[in-house]
Short mmCIF file of C-alpha atoms and ligand atoms in Angstrom, two decimals:
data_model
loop_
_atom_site.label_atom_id
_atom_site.label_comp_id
_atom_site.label_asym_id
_atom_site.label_seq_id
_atom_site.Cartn_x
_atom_site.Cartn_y
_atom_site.Cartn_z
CA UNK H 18 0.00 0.00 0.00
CA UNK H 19 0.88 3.24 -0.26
CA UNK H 20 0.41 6.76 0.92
CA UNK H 21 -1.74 9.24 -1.31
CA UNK H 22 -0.78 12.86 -1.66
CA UNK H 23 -1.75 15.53 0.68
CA UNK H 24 -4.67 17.46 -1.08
CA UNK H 25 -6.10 14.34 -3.02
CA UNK H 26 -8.37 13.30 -0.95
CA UNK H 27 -10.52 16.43 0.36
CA UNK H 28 -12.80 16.63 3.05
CA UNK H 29 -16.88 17.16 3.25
CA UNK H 30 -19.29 17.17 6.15
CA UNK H 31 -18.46 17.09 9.43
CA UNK H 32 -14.84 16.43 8.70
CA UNK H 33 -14.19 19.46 6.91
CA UNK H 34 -16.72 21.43 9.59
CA UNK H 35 -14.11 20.25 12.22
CA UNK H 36 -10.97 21.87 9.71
CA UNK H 37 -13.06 24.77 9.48
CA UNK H 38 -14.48 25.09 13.39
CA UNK H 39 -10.45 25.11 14.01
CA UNK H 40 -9.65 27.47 11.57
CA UNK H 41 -12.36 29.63 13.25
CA UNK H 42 -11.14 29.32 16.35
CA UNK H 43 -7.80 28.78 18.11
CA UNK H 44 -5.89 27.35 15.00
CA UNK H 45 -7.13 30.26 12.64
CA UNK H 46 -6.27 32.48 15.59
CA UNK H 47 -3.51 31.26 17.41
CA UNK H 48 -0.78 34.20 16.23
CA UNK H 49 -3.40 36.04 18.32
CA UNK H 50 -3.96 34.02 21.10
CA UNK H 51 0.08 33.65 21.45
CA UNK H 52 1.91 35.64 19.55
CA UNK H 53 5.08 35.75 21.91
CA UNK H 54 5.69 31.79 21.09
CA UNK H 55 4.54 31.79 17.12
CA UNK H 56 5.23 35.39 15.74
CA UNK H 57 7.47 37.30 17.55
CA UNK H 58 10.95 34.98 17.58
CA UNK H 59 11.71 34.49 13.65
CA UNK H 60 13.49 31.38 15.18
CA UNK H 61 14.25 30.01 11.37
CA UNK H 62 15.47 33.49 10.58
CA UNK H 63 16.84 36.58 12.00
CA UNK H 64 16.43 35.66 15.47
CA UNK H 65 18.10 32.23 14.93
CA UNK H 66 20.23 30.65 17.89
CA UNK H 67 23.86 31.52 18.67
CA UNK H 68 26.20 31.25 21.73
CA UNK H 69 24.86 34.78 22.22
CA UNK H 70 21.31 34.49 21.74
CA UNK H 71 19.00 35.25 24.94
CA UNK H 72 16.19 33.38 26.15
CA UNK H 73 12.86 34.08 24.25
CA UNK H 74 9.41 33.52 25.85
CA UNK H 75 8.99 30.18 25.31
CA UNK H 76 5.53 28.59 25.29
CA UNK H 77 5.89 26.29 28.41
CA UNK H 78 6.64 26.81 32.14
CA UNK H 79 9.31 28.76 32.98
CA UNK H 80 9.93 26.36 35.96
CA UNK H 81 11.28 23.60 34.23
CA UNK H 82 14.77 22.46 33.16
CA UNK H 83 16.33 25.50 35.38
CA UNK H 84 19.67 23.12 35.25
CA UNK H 85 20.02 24.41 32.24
CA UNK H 86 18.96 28.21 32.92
CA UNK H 87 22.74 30.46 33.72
CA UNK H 88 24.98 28.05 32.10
CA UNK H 89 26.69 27.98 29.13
CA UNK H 90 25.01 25.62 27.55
CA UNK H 91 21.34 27.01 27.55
CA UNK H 92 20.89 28.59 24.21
CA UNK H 93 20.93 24.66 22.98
CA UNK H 94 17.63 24.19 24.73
CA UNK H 95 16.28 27.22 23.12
CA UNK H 96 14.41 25.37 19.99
CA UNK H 97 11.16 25.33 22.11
CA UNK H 98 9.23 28.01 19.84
CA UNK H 99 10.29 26.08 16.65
CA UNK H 100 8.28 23.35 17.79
CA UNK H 101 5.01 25.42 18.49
CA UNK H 102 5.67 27.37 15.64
CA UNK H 103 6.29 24.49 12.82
CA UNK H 104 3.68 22.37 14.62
CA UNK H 105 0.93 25.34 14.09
CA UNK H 106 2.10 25.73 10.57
CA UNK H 107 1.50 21.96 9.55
CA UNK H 108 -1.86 22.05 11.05
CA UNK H 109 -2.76 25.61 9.25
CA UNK H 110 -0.98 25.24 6.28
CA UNK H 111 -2.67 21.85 5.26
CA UNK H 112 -6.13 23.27 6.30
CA UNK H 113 -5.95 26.30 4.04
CA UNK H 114 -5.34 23.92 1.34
CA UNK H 115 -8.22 21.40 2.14
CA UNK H 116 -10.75 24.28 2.75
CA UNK H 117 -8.90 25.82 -0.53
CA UNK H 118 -10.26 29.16 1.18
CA UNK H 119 -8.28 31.68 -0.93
CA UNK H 120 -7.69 34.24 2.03
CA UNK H 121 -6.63 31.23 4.12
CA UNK H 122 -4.43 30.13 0.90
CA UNK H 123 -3.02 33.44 0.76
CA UNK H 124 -1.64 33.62 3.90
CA UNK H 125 -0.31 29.75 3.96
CA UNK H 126 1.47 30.78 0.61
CA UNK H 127 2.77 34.06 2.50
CA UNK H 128 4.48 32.05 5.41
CA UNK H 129 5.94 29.44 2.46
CA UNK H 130 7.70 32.66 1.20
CA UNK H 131 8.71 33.84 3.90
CA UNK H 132 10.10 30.74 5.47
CA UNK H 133 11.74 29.67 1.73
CA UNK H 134 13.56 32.96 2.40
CA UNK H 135 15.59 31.81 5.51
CA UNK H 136 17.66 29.11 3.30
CA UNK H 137 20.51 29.94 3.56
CA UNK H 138 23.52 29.39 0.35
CA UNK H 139 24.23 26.25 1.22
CA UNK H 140 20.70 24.42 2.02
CA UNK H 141 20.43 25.18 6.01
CA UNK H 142 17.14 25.34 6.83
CA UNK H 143 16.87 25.29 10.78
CA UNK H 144 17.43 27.33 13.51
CA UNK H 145 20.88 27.92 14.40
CA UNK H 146 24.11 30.22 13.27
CA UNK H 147 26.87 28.95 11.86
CA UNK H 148 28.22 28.88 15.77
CA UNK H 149 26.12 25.82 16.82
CA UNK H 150 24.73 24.26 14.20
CA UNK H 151 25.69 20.72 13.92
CA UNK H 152 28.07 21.13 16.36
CA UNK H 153 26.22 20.16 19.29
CA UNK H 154 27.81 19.06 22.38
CA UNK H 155 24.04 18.89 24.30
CA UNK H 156 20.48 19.35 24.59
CA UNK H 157 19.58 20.77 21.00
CA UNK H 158 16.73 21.14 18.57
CA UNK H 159 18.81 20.60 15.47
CA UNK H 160 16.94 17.61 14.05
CA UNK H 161 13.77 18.64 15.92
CA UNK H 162 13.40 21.78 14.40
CA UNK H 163 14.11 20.54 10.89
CA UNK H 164 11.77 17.76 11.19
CA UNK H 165 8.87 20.26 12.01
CA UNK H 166 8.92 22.22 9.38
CA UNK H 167 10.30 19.80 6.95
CA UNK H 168 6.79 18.07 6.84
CA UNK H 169 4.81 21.67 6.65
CA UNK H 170 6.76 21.65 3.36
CA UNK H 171 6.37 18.40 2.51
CA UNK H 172 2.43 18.58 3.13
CA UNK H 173 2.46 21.99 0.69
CA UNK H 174 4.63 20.11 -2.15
CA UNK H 175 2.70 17.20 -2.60
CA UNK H 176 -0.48 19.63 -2.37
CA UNK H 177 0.74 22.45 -4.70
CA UNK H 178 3.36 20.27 -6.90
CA UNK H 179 5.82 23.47 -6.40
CA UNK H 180 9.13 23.11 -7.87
CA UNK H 181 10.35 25.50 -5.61
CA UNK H 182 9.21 24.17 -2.52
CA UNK H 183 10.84 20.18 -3.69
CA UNK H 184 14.29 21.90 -4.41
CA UNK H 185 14.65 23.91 -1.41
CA UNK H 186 13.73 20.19 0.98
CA UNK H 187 16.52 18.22 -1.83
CA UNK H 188 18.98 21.36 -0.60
CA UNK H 189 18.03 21.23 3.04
CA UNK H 190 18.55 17.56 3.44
CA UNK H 191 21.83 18.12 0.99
CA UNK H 192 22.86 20.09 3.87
CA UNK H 193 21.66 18.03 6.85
CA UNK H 194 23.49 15.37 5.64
CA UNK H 195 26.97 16.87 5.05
CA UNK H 196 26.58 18.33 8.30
CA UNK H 197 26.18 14.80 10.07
CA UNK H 198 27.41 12.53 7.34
CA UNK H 199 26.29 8.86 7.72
CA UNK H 200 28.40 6.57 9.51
CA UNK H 201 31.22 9.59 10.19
CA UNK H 202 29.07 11.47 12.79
CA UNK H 203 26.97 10.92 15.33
CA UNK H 204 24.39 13.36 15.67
CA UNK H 205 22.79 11.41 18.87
CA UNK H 206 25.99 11.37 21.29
CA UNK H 207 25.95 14.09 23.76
CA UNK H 208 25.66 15.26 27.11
CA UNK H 209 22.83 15.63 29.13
CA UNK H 210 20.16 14.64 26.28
CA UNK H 211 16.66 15.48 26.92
CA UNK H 212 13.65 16.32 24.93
CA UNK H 213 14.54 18.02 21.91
CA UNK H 214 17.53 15.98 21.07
CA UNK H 215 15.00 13.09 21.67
CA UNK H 216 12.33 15.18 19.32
CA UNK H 217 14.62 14.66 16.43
CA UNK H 218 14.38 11.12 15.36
CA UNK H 219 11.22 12.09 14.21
CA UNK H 220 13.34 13.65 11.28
CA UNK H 221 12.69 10.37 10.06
CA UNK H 222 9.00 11.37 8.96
CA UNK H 223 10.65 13.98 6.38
CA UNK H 224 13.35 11.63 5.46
CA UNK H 225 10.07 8.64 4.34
CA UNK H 226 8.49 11.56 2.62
CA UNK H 227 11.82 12.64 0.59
CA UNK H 228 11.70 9.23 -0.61
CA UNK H 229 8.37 9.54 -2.26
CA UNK H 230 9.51 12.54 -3.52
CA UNK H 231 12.36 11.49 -5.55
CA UNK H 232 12.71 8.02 -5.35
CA UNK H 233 16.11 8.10 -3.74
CA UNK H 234 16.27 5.58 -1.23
CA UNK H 235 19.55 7.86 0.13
CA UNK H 236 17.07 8.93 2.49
CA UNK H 237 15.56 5.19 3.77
CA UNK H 238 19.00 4.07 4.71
CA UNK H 239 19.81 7.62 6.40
CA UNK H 240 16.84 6.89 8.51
CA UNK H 241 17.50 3.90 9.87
CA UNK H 242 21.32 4.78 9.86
CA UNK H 243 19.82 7.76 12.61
CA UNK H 244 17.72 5.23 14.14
CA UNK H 245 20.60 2.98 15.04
CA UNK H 246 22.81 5.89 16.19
CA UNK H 247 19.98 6.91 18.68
CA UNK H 248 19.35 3.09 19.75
CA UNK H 249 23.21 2.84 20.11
CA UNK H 250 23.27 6.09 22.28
CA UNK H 251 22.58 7.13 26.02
CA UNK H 252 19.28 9.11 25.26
CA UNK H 253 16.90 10.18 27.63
CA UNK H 254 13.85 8.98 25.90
CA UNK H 255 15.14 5.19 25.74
CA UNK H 256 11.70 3.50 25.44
CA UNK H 257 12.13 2.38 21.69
CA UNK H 258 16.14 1.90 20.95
CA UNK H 259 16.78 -1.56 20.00
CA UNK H 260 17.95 -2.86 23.35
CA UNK H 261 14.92 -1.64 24.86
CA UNK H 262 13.01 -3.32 22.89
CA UNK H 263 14.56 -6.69 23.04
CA UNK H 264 14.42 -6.69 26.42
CA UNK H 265 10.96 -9.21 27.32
CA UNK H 266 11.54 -7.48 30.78
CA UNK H 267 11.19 -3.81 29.51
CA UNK H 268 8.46 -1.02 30.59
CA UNK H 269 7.58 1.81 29.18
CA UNK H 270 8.30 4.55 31.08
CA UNK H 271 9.65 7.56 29.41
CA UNK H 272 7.69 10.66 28.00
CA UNK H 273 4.54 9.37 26.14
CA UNK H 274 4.54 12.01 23.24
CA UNK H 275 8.19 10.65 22.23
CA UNK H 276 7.73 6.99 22.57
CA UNK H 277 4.21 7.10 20.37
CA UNK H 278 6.56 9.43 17.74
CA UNK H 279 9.67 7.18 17.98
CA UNK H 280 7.56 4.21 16.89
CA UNK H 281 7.46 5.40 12.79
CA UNK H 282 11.26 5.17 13.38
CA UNK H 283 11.06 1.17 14.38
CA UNK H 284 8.57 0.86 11.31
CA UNK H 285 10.23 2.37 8.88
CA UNK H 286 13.66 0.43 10.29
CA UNK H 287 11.60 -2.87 10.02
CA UNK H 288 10.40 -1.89 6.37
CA UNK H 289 14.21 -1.75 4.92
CA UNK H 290 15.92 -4.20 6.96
CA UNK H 291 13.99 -8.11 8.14
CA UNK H 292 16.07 -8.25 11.08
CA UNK H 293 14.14 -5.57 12.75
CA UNK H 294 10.59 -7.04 11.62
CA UNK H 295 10.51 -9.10 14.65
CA UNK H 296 10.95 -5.98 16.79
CA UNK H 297 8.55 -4.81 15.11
CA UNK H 298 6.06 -7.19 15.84
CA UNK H 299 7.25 -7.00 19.69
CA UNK H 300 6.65 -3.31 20.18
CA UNK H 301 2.69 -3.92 18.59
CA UNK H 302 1.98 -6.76 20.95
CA UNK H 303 3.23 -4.64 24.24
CA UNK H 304 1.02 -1.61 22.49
CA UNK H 305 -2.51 -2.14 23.31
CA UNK H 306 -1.75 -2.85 27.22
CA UNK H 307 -0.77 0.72 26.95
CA UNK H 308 -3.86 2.15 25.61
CA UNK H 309 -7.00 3.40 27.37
CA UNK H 310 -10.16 2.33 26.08
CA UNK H 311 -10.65 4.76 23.83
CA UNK H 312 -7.47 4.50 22.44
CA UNK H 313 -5.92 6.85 24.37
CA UNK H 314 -1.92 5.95 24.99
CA UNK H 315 -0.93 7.05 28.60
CA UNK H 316 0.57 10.23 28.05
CA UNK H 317 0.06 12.60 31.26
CA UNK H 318 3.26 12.92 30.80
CA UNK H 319 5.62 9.74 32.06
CA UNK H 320 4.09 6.01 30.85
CA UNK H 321 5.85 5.29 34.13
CA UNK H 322 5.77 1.61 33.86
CA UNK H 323 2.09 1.50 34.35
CA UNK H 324 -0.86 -0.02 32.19
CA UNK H 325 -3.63 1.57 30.79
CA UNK H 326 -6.88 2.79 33.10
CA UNK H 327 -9.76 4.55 32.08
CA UNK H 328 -9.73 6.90 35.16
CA UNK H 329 -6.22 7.00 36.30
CA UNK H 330 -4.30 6.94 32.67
CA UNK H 331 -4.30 10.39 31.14
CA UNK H 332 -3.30 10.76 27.76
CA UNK H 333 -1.78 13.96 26.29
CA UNK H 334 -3.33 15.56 22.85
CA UNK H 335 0.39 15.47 21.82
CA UNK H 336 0.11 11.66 22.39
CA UNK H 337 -3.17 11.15 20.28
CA UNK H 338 -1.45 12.97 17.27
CA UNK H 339 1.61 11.35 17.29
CA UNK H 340 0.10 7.71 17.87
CA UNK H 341 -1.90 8.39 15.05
CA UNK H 342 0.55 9.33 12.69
CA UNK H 343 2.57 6.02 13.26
CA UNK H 344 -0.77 3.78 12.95
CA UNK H 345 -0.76 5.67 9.51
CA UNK H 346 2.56 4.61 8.74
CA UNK H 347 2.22 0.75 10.46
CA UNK H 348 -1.10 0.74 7.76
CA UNK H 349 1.10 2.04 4.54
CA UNK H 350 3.32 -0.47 5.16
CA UNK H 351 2.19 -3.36 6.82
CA UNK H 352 -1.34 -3.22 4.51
CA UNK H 353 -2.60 -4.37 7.79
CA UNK H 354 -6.46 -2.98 7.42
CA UNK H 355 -7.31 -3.50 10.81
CA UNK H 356 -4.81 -0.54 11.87
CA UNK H 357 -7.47 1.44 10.15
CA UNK H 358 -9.74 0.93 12.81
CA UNK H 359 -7.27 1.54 15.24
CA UNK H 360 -6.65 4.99 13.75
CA UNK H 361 -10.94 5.53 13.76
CA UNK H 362 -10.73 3.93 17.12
CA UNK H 363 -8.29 6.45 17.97
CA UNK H 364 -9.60 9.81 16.66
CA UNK H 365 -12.94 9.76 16.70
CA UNK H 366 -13.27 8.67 20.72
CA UNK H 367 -9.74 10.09 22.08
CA UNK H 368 -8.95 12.48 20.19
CA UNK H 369 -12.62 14.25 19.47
CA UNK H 370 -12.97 13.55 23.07
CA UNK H 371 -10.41 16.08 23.94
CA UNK H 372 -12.18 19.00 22.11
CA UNK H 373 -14.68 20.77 23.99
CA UNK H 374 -17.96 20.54 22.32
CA UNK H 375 -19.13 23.86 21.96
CA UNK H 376 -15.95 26.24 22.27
CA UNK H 377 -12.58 26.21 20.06
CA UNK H 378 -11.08 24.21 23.15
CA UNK H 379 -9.18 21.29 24.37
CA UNK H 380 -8.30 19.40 27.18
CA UNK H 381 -4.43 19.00 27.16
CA UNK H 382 -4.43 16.05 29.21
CA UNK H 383 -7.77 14.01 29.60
CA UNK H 384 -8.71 10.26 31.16
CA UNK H 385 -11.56 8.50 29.78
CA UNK H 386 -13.48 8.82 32.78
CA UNK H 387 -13.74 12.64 33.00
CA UNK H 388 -15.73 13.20 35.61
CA UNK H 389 -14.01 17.14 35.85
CA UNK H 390 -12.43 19.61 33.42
CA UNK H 391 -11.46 22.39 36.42
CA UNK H 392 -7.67 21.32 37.01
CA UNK H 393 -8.39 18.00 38.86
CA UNK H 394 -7.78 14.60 37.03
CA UNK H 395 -10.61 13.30 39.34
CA UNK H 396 -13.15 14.73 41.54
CA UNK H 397 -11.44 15.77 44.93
CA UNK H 398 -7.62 15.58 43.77
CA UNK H 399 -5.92 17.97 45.91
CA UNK H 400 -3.19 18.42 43.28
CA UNK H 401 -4.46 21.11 40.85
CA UNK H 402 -2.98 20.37 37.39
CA UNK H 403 -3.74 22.92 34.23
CA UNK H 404 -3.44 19.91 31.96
CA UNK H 405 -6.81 18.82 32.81
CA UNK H 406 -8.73 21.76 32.06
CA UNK H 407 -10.12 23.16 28.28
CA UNK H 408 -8.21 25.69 27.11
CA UNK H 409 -7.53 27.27 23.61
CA UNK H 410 -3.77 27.67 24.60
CA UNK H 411 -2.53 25.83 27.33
CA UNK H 412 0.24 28.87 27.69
CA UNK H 413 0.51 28.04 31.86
CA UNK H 414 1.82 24.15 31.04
CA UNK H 415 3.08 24.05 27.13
CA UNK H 416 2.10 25.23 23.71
CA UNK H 417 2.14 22.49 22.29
CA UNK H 418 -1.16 20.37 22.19
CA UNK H 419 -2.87 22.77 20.60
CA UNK H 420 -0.61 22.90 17.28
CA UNK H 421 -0.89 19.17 17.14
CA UNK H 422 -4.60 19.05 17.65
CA UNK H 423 -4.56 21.69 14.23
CA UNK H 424 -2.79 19.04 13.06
CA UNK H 425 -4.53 15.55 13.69
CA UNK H 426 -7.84 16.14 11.30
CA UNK H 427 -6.04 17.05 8.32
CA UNK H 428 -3.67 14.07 8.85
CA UNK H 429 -6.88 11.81 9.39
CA UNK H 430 -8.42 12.63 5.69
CA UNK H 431 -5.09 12.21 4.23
CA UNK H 432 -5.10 8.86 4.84
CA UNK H 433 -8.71 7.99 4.10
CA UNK H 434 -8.00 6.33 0.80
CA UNK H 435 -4.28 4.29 0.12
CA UNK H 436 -2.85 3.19 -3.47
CA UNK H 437 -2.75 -0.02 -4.24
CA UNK H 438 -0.96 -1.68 -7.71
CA UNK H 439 -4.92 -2.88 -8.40
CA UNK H 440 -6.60 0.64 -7.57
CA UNK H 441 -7.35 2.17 -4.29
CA UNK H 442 -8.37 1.17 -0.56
CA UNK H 443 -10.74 3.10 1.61
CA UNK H 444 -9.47 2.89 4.78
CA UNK H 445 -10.67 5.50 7.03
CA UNK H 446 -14.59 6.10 7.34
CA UNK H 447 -15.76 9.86 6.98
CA UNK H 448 -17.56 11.90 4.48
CA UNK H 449 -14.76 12.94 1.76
CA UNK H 450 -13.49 12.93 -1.78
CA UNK H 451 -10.71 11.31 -3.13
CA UNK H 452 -9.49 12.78 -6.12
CA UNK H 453 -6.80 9.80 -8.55
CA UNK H 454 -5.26 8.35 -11.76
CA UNK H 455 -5.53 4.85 -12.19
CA UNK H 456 -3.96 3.47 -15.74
CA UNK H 457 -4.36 7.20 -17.32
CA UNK H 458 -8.40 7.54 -16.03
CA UNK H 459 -8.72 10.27 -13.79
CA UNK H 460 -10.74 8.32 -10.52
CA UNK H 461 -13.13 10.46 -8.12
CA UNK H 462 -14.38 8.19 -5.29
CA UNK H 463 -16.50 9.89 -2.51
CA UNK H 464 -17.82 8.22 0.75
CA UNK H 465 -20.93 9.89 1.74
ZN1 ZN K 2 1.24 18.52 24.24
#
């Protein structure tokens, strides 16, 4: 099976009410609602990071990771707004181009400029001077960063068919991988890792897509080249390295968000090379003990060795986004139809659960059981914790649930229909039409 374009299948009903309800509200909005963390650091261009550089606002709690507040070594934890920023973008950019509203359009096309600009002569495309960049001795966003806004342009190329767009990613990556050349560098060995460092196997999303860009399986072996560098690593977020997962006495434990993201990394490792298949198959049986049951993967914010509980488990909107984007990748390459229903299963009770019903809202954390939304996981917690309340931000814990919820419906309708050698598989229910070629004869299918 495989993958179908962003933008050819386009959504109708409720599905596109939801793109537009978002668009309305906090997504449509959100330079508005937070314009410290998405507008006012150009983190991909003049206000990129240097030794010098000062702390921005960043969209999270100022409490957090002091160790690294005073030191030296700060300004490599400073990617935070690139994140909110590229994960906002990917959620707005692909729903101007599904509503194809033209004053939506106009300003996705505006922040493609804009961004395009920051290239620099030789392909760099990130956040950091000449001083840092691949240079990293620490905590960093250098992968992280890229891999954010490498699939906003990805999801606008295979929409728009922009030559532009396709020659600045072939230039970026050009770049990316002269700066940490496979099997001479090691872009996952340094001190104190931690999130962002962690973040950036994910590059291995924009890596798949390059491949169905150009055909160039360069980028397959790269990204399974990165994902045994990370297994082979000390890395904070250790849930899914090879050892881990080989070993039948192995939790989970570490941050949800980055163990649901990490698993496209074992699929796409198992997809090139058989040795990792079994692993594969390893990781999916441990899976479902993890999930709530509405598909919700514990996520509030540790998996802390625990199983999955409707009213004690909460799972993280971050989670829900990222678990669905590697059941889309399992399906595409496993042609395993019943991860289809896993990925229904997923948004339509978890995921739509988290939005509040009336309001441009979400929950940031949630449990199945939600018997409160005022700051209390369950009735008569003393602990008060801003996760678990509705919120169109979510600026007093993190900024970033509410980019990725932008980003979940849009990824859902992409993957409504897959290509197959004998025509085409609808695999996700929902009102939508699915625009094709099959043997020269253009194809419109629509579920109703
Ligand atoms: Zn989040």
């Amino acid at each position: 099976m495989k993958r179908v374009k962003f933008g050819a299948v386009k959504p109708e009903g409720a599905l596109r009410a939801s793109i537009q309800s978002d668009m309305d509200g906090c997504i449509g909005h959100l330079e508005e609602l937070a314009p410290a963390i998405v507008c006012d650091q150009d983190i991909y261009g003049e206000d990129r990071l240097t030794r010098l550089s000062k702390q921005a606002e960043l969209g999270r709690k100022p409490d957090e990771h002091s160790e690294f507040e005073g030191g030296g070594t700060e300004v490599q934890f400073m990617w935070w707004n690139s994140e909110s920023q590229s994960n906002w973008r990917d959620g707005y950019v692909r729903a101007a181009l599904l509503l194809e509203d033209p004053a939506l359009r106009k300003k996705a096309d505006d922040y493609i400029d804009r961004i395009l600009a920051t290239q620099d002569e030789d392909g760099y495309l990130g956040i950091y001077g000449t001083d840092l960049r691949y240079r990293h001795t620490t905590e960093n966003g250098e992968l992280w960063s890229k891999s954010t806004l490498y699939r906003v342009l990805l999801g606008y190329y295979e929409a728009t068919g922009e030559q532009r767009v396709k020659d600045a990613l072939v230039r970026a990556f050009d770049n990316l991988m002269e700066g940490y050349p496979m099997g001479s560098s090691d872009p996952f060995l340094v001190d104190k890792s931690f999130c962002g460092h962690c973040h950036g196997l994910t590059i291995v999303d924009a890596l798949g897509g390059m491949y169905e860009l150009t055909g160039d399986e360069k980028y397959l072996d790269y990204a399974v080249w990165l994902y045994e560098r990370y297994s082979a690593n000390e890395v904070e977020e250790e849930d899914l390295t090879l050892s881990s997962i080989r070993n039948p006495h192995y939790f989970w434990k570490n941050h949800g968000v980055h163990l649901y993201e990490h698993l496209r990394a074992v699929i796409l490792a198992a997809s090139r090379k058989a040795e990792y298949r079994p692993l594969l198959e390893l990781v999916r049986a441990k899976l479902p003990y993890y999930l709530t049951p509405s598909g919700g993967p514990i996520g509030d914010e540790w998996v802390n060795r625990r199983t999955a509980n409707a009213s004690r488990t909460g799972y993280e909107f971050c989670s829900v986004t990222e678990l669905f984007d590697s059941y889309a990748l399992l399906l595409e390459k496993t042609g395993d139809l019943s991860v289809g229903d896993d990925m229904e299963w997923l948004y339509f009770n978890a995921g739509l659960g988290m939005k509040h019903p009336t309001e441009s809202s979400i929950m940031y954390c949630k449990t199945d059981n939600c018997y409160t939304a005022n700051r209390q996981r369950n009735p008569g917690d003393v602990y008060a914790d801003e996760r678990y309340k509705y919120s169109p931000v979510h600026q007093t814990t993190a900024v970033c649930c509410v980019p990725n919820m932008g980003r979940l419906t849009p990824h859902y309708v992409q993957n409504m229909f897959l290509a197959e050698d004998d025509g085409f598989t609808a695999s996700l229910f929902g009102e939508s039409r699915f625009t094709g070629e099959f043997g020269g004869v253009p194809v419109t299918i629509r579920q109703l």
